[in-house]
Coordinates of C-alpha atoms in Angstrom, one line a residue:
Chain A
M1 CA -11.2 -17.0 -93.5
N2 CA -8.9 -18.3 -90.8
W3 CA -9.8 -20.3 -87.7
Q4 CA -9.7 -17.2 -85.6
E5 CA -12.4 -15.6 -87.7
I6 CA -14.4 -18.7 -87.6
E7 CA -14.3 -18.7 -83.8
K8 CA -15.5 -15.1 -83.8
L9 CA -18.3 -16.0 -86.2
L10 CA -19.2 -18.9 -84.0
D11 CA -19.5 -16.7 -81.0
K12 CA -21.8 -14.4 -83.0
Y13 CA -23.8 -17.5 -84.0
F14 CA -24.2 -18.6 -80.4
E15 CA -25.6 -15.2 -79.6
G16 CA -28.2 -15.5 -82.3
D17 CA -26.8 -12.6 -84.2
T18 CA -25.6 -14.2 -87.4
S19 CA -27.5 -13.8 -90.7
L20 CA -28.6 -16.8 -92.8
E21 CA -25.7 -16.1 -95.2
E22 CA -23.1 -16.1 -92.4
E23 CA -24.6 -19.3 -91.1
I24 CA -24.2 -20.9 -94.5
R25 CA -20.6 -19.7 -94.7
L26 CA -19.9 -21.1 -91.3
R27 CA -21.3 -24.5 -92.2
E28 CA -19.3 -24.6 -95.4
F29 CA -16.1 -23.8 -93.6
L30 CA -16.7 -26.4 -91.0
S31 CA -17.4 -29.1 -93.6
V32 CA -13.8 -29.2 -94.9
E33 CA -11.6 -32.3 -94.3
E34 CA -9.0 -31.0 -91.9
I35 CA -10.7 -29.4 -88.9
P36 CA -8.9 -28.6 -85.6
K37 CA -10.1 -30.8 -82.8
K38 CA -11.6 -27.7 -81.1
F39 CA -14.1 -27.2 -83.9
Q40 CA -14.9 -30.9 -84.6
G41 CA -17.9 -31.0 -82.3
M42 CA -19.6 -28.0 -83.9
A43 CA -18.7 -29.3 -87.4
A44 CA -20.5 -32.5 -86.5
Y45 CA -23.5 -30.4 -85.4
F46 CA -23.7 -28.5 -88.7
S47 CA -23.3 -31.7 -90.7
F48 CA -26.1 -33.4 -88.6
M49 CA -28.4 -30.4 -89.1
Q50 CA -27.7 -30.5 -92.9
S51 CA -28.5 -34.2 -93.1
E52 CA -31.7 -33.6 -91.1
A53 CA -32.7 -31.0 -93.7
S54 CA -32.6 -33.6 -96.4
R55 CA -35.1 -35.9 -94.8
H56 CA -38.2 -36.5 -96.9
L57 CA -41.6 -38.0 -96.4
D58 CA -41.6 -41.0 -98.7
K59 CA -45.0 -42.5 -98.1
A60 CA -46.4 -44.3 -101.1
G61 CA -49.7 -42.8 -102.2
F62 CA -49.5 -39.9 -99.7
D63 CA -50.7 -37.2 -102.2
H64 CA -53.4 -39.4 -103.5
Q65 CA -54.8 -40.1 -100.0
V66 CA -54.8 -36.4 -99.2
I67 CA -56.7 -35.5 -102.3
A68 CA -59.1 -38.5 -102.0
G69 CA -59.6 -37.4 -98.5
S70 CA -59.6 -40.9 -97.2
P71 CA -56.6 -41.4 -95.0
G72 CA -55.4 -44.9 -94.5
K73 CA -55.6 -44.4 -90.8
K74 CA -58.2 -41.8 -89.8
P75 CA -57.6 -40.6 -86.3
A76 CA -60.2 -42.1 -84.1
K77 CA -62.5 -39.5 -82.4
I78 CA -61.4 -39.5 -78.8
I79 CA -64.3 -39.9 -76.5
K80 CA -63.2 -39.3 -73.0
F81 CA -63.9 -41.9 -70.4
R82 CA -66.0 -39.6 -68.4
Q83 CA -68.2 -38.7 -71.4
Q84 CA -68.6 -42.4 -72.1
W85 CA -69.6 -43.0 -68.6
Y86 CA -72.4 -40.4 -68.9
Y87 CA -73.6 -41.9 -72.1
W88 CA -73.9 -45.3 -70.5
A89 CA -75.4 -44.1 -67.3
S90 CA -78.1 -42.0 -69.0
G91 CA -78.9 -44.9 -71.3
V92 CA -79.3 -47.3 -68.5
A93 CA -81.4 -44.9 -66.4
V94 CA -83.8 -44.2 -69.3
S95 CA -84.2 -48.0 -69.9
I96 CA -85.0 -48.6 -66.2
M97 CA -87.5 -45.8 -66.2
I98 CA -89.3 -47.2 -69.2
L99 CA -89.4 -50.7 -67.7
V100 CA -90.7 -49.4 -64.4
A101 CA -93.4 -47.4 -66.2
V102 CA -94.5 -50.5 -68.2
F103 CA -94.6 -52.7 -65.1
V104 CA -96.6 -50.2 -63.1
K105 CA -99.1 -49.9 -65.9
F106 CA -99.5 -53.5 -66.9
D107 CA -98.1 -55.5 -64.0
P108 CA -97.6 -58.7 -66.0
F109 CA -95.9 -60.8 -63.4
S110 CA -98.1 -60.6 -60.3
P111 CA -100.0 -63.9 -59.9
R112 CA -103.7 -63.5 -60.4
I113 CA -105.4 -65.1 -57.3
E114 CA -108.7 -66.6 -57.9
D115 CA -110.9 -68.0 -55.1
T116 CA -111.5 -71.7 -55.8
F117 CA -113.5 -72.3 -52.6
Q118 CA -117.2 -71.9 -52.5
D119 CA -117.7 -72.6 -48.7
P120 CA -115.7 -70.3 -46.3
Q121 CA -115.6 -73.1 -43.7
V122 CA -113.8 -75.4 -46.1
A123 CA -111.4 -72.7 -47.0
Y124 CA -110.7 -72.1 -43.3
E125 CA -110.0 -75.8 -42.6
E126 CA -107.7 -76.0 -45.6
A127 CA -105.8 -72.9 -44.5
K128 CA -105.5 -74.3 -40.9
K129 CA -104.1 -77.6 -42.2
I130 CA -101.4 -75.8 -44.2
L131 CA -100.4 -73.6 -41.3
Y132 CA -100.1 -76.6 -39.0
F133 CA -98.0 -78.3 -41.5
V134 CA -95.7 -75.3 -41.8
A135 CA -95.5 -74.9 -38.0
G136 CA -94.6 -78.6 -37.6
K137 CA -91.7 -78.2 -40.1
F138 CA -90.6 -75.0 -38.4
S139 CA -90.3 -76.5 -34.9
H140 CA -88.5 -79.5 -36.3
G141 CA -86.0 -77.0 -37.8
T142 CA -85.3 -75.2 -34.6
S143 CA -84.4 -78.4 -32.7
H144 CA -81.1 -78.5 -34.7
L145 CA -80.2 -75.1 -33.3
E146 CA -79.9 -76.3 -29.7
P147 CA -76.0 -76.5 -29.7
V148 CA -76.0 -72.7 -30.2
T149 CA -77.1 -72.3 -26.6
R150 CA -73.9 -74.0 -25.5
L151 CA -72.0 -71.1 -27.1
E152 CA -73.6 -68.8 -24.6
T153 CA -72.4 -70.7 -21.6
G154 CA -69.0 -70.6 -23.1
L155 CA -69.2 -66.9 -23.4
K156 CA -70.1 -66.5 -19.7
R157 CA -66.8 -68.2 -18.8
L158 CA -65.0 -65.4 -20.6
N159 CA -66.5 -62.8 -18.3
P160 CA -63.4 -62.5 -16.1
V161 CA -61.5 -61.1 -19.1
A162 CA -63.4 -57.9 -18.5
T163 CA -61.5 -57.4 -15.3
Y164 CA -58.3 -57.2 -17.3
D165 CA -59.7 -54.0 -18.8
D166 CA -60.0 -52.5 -15.3
G167 CA -56.4 -53.5 -14.6
L168 CA -55.3 -51.6 -17.7
N169 CA -57.2 -48.5 -16.6
E170 CA -55.2 -48.6 -13.3
I171 CA -51.9 -48.9 -15.2
S172 CA -52.9 -45.8 -17.3
R173 CA -52.4 -43.7 -14.2
L174 CA -48.7 -44.4 -14.7
N175 CA -48.9 -42.0 -17.7
H176 CA -49.2 -39.1 -15.2
I177 CA -45.9 -40.1 -13.7
D178 CA -44.4 -40.1 -17.1
K179 CA -45.7 -36.7 -18.0
A180 CA -44.6 -35.3 -14.6
S181 CA -41.1 -36.7 -15.2
K182 CA -41.0 -35.1 -18.6
L183 CA -42.0 -31.8 -17.2
I184 CA -39.3 -32.1 -14.6
S185 CA -36.6 -33.0 -17.2
T186 CA -37.6 -30.1 -19.5
N187 CA -37.5 -27.5 -16.7
Chain B
M1 CA -57.4 -22.1 -104.0
S2 CA -58.0 -24.5 -106.9
P3 CA -57.0 -28.2 -106.7
E4 CA -54.2 -27.5 -109.1
E5 CA -52.9 -24.6 -107.0
F6 CA -53.1 -26.8 -103.9
K7 CA -51.0 -29.5 -105.6
I8 CA -48.3 -27.0 -106.6
Q9 CA -48.3 -24.8 -103.5
V10 CA -49.3 -26.9 -100.6
L11 CA -48.5 -30.5 -101.2
P12 CA -44.8 -29.9 -101.6
L13 CA -44.7 -28.6 -98.1
K14 CA -45.2 -32.1 -96.8
H15 CA -41.5 -32.7 -96.4
K16 CA -41.0 -29.6 -94.3
L17 CA -44.0 -30.4 -92.2
Y18 CA -42.8 -34.0 -91.8
R19 CA -39.4 -32.8 -90.6
L20 CA -41.0 -30.5 -88.0
S21 CA -43.3 -33.4 -86.8
L22 CA -40.4 -35.7 -86.7
R23 CA -38.4 -33.3 -84.5
L24 CA -41.3 -33.0 -82.1
L25 CA -42.7 -36.5 -82.1
G26 CA -39.6 -38.6 -82.8
G27 CA -41.4 -41.5 -84.5
M28 CA -41.7 -41.7 -88.3
E29 CA -45.2 -43.2 -88.2
D30 CA -46.6 -40.6 -85.8
A31 CA -45.0 -37.8 -87.9
E32 CA -46.5 -39.2 -91.1
D33 CA -50.0 -39.4 -89.5
I34 CA -49.9 -35.8 -88.3
V35 CA -48.7 -34.5 -91.7
Q36 CA -51.4 -36.5 -93.5
D37 CA -54.1 -35.1 -91.1
A38 CA -52.8 -31.6 -91.5
M39 CA -52.8 -31.9 -95.3
I40 CA -56.3 -33.4 -95.4
R41 CA -57.6 -30.5 -93.3
M42 CA -56.0 -28.0 -95.6
W43 CA -57.4 -29.8 -98.7
Q44 CA -60.9 -29.7 -97.2
K45 CA -60.7 -26.0 -96.8
K46 CA -58.6 -25.2 -99.8
E47 CA -61.1 -22.5 -100.9
D48 CA -60.2 -20.5 -97.8
L49 CA -56.4 -21.0 -98.1
A50 CA -56.1 -18.2 -100.6
N51 CA -57.1 -15.8 -97.8
Y52 CA -53.9 -16.5 -95.9
K53 CA -51.0 -14.3 -96.5
N54 CA -48.5 -17.0 -96.0
V55 CA -49.8 -20.5 -96.5
E56 CA -46.5 -22.1 -95.5
A57 CA -46.5 -20.4 -92.1
F58 CA -50.1 -21.4 -91.7
A59 CA -49.3 -25.0 -92.5
M60 CA -46.3 -25.0 -90.1
V61 CA -48.4 -23.5 -87.3
M62 CA -51.1 -26.0 -87.8
T63 CA -48.7 -28.9 -87.8
K64 CA -46.8 -27.7 -84.8
N65 CA -50.1 -27.3 -82.8
M66 CA -51.3 -30.8 -83.9
C67 CA -47.9 -32.2 -82.8
L68 CA -48.2 -30.5 -79.4
D69 CA -51.7 -31.7 -78.9
R70 CA -50.6 -35.2 -79.7
I71 CA -47.7 -35.0 -77.3
R72 CA -50.1 -33.8 -74.5
S73 CA -52.6 -36.6 -75.3
K74 CA -52.7 -39.4 -72.7
S75 CA -52.5 -42.1 -75.3
Y76 CA -49.3 -40.7 -76.7
Q77 CA -47.7 -40.4 -73.3
T78 CA -48.4 -44.0 -72.5
E79 CA -47.3 -45.2 -75.9
R80 CA -44.1 -43.3 -76.1
L81 CA -41.4 -45.2 -74.2
A82 CA -38.3 -43.5 -75.6
S83 CA -37.6 -41.3 -78.6
T84 CA -35.6 -43.1 -81.2
Y85 CA -33.4 -41.7 -83.9
D86 CA -33.7 -43.2 -87.3
V87 CA -30.4 -42.9 -88.9
P88 CA -30.5 -41.3 -92.3
V89 CA -28.6 -43.0 -95.1
L90 CA -24.9 -42.2 -95.1
R91 CA -22.9 -42.3 -98.2
N92 CA -19.6 -43.6 -96.9
P93 CA -20.0 -46.9 -95.1
E94 CA -16.6 -46.5 -93.3
E95 CA -17.9 -43.3 -91.6
I96 CA -21.1 -44.8 -90.5
M97 CA -19.9 -46.0 -87.1
V98 CA -18.4 -42.7 -86.0
K99 CA -21.0 -40.4 -87.7
T100 CA -23.9 -42.4 -86.4
D101 CA -22.7 -42.3 -82.9
L102 CA -22.2 -38.5 -83.1
A103 CA -25.4 -38.0 -84.9
R104 CA -27.3 -40.0 -82.2
L105 CA -25.7 -37.8 -79.5
I106 CA -26.6 -34.6 -81.2
Y107 CA -30.1 -35.8 -81.9
K108 CA -30.5 -36.6 -78.2
I109 CA -29.1 -33.2 -77.2
I110 CA -31.6 -31.4 -79.4
D111 CA -34.4 -33.8 -78.4
G112 CA -33.7 -32.9 -74.8
L113 CA -34.4 -29.2 -75.3
P114 CA -37.7 -27.6 -74.2
E115 CA -40.3 -27.8 -77.0
Q116 CA -40.2 -24.1 -77.8
M117 CA -36.4 -24.0 -78.2
K118 CA -36.5 -27.3 -80.1
V119 CA -38.9 -25.8 -82.7
I120 CA -37.0 -22.6 -83.0
I121 CA -33.6 -24.2 -83.5
H122 CA -35.2 -26.6 -86.0
L123 CA -36.7 -23.8 -88.0
R124 CA -33.5 -21.8 -88.1
D125 CA -30.7 -24.4 -88.3
I126 CA -32.4 -27.1 -90.3
E127 CA -35.0 -25.2 -92.4
G128 CA -33.0 -22.0 -92.6
L129 CA -35.9 -19.6 -92.1
E130 CA -35.6 -15.9 -91.5
Y131 CA -36.2 -14.6 -87.9
Q132 CA -39.4 -12.9 -89.1
Q133 CA -40.8 -16.2 -90.5
I134 CA -40.0 -18.0 -87.3
A135 CA -41.6 -15.2 -85.3
D136 CA -44.8 -15.6 -87.3
I137 CA -44.9 -19.4 -86.8
M138 CA -44.1 -19.2 -83.1
D139 CA -46.4 -16.1 -82.6
M140 CA -43.5 -14.4 -80.7
N141 CA -41.5 -11.2 -81.4
I142 CA -38.2 -11.3 -83.2
N143 CA -36.3 -10.4 -80.1
A144 CA -37.8 -13.3 -78.1
I145 CA -36.9 -15.6 -81.0
R146 CA -33.3 -14.5 -81.0
V147 CA -33.0 -14.9 -77.2
N148 CA -34.5 -18.4 -77.3
L149 CA -32.4 -19.4 -80.3
S150 CA -29.2 -18.2 -78.6
R151 CA -30.1 -20.2 -75.4
A152 CA -30.9 -23.3 -77.4
R153 CA -27.6 -23.1 -79.4
K154 CA -25.6 -22.5 -76.2
K155 CA -27.2 -25.5 -74.6
V156 CA -26.3 -27.6 -77.5
R157 CA -22.8 -26.2 -77.7
D158 CA -22.2 -26.9 -74.0
S159 CA -23.3 -30.5 -74.3
I160 CA -21.2 -31.0 -77.4
Y161 CA -18.2 -29.4 -75.7
K162 CA -18.6 -31.7 -72.8
I163 CA -18.5 -34.8 -75.0
Q164 CA -15.6 -33.3 -76.9
D165 CA -13.6 -32.7 -73.7
Y166 CA -14.4 -36.2 -72.6
E167 CA -13.0 -37.6 -75.9
L168 CA -10.0 -35.3 -75.9
A169 CA -9.2 -36.5 -72.4
G170 CA -8.2 -39.8 -74.1
N171 CA -11.4 -41.8 -74.1

């Protein structure tokens, strides 16, 4: 076969019309030492494909692992994030429901109030004493809040700022002039 | 299928399945994992394998689909930074430089093809399968296989010619 014939065969090859036998012949012709530059690229392609065909899986113990059915690295079952989220949420929801049910039924944390007073009058006096004590503490606490009232006087001084807003409204009328001038310019 | 038959008929397919996985996935470890998974699945249902007309085609389809699933998985897409070409052993050390560079280029050209074309060109030009066998594996008709094969080969040819012209131009 001469180079002209090889070229023809290559054209047939690119069209997907060559038989396996023709392809083998083509590969053999292109594996000779002296190849015209024109065919060197395709010669490299055929030689690459042939070297790829000789690749082998050389993993030690592969057959044994297949037959034993215990792969060294079993692919982890992929649980999608969304599924995981549902698992967690439903778990948490159920736990909360059980806890609520238990608390409603048995109510273990509410303090049990027992009346230690025999005489209502004594109880009243005691309660009054405690309330006075709390009220005293409370009024003492509010005295520290006096400086807050000064803030209010300060705010009053800021009132004139509101007039600035009115001024802005006035200026906004200028927009009409702007619109009008645009209309004039487009017409 | 008996365990003995499996060892004779199915296990030797591992090299072919490995090459196909390697073509699709790029990484040797990934390819080995897929082939191992595929083989284990077939071993587990070896009793049913006898019902298949063509066990080899069945194994190839299974491996191809597992590879495509892997490619589409999110974890794979984040893991895979760039496909690498592991250079096969060359006999003549002086040729290594030139051949390796060319081989890398050709590898990249084929790797850049769309998945379907990549598988078809692999099955024909590396595995040397008949059109009908390829059609069975791809679940396409022979005509579609020829058209896709022709397109794939022309794409490869054009890229190779581009490199060749660049080299002939004196670079």
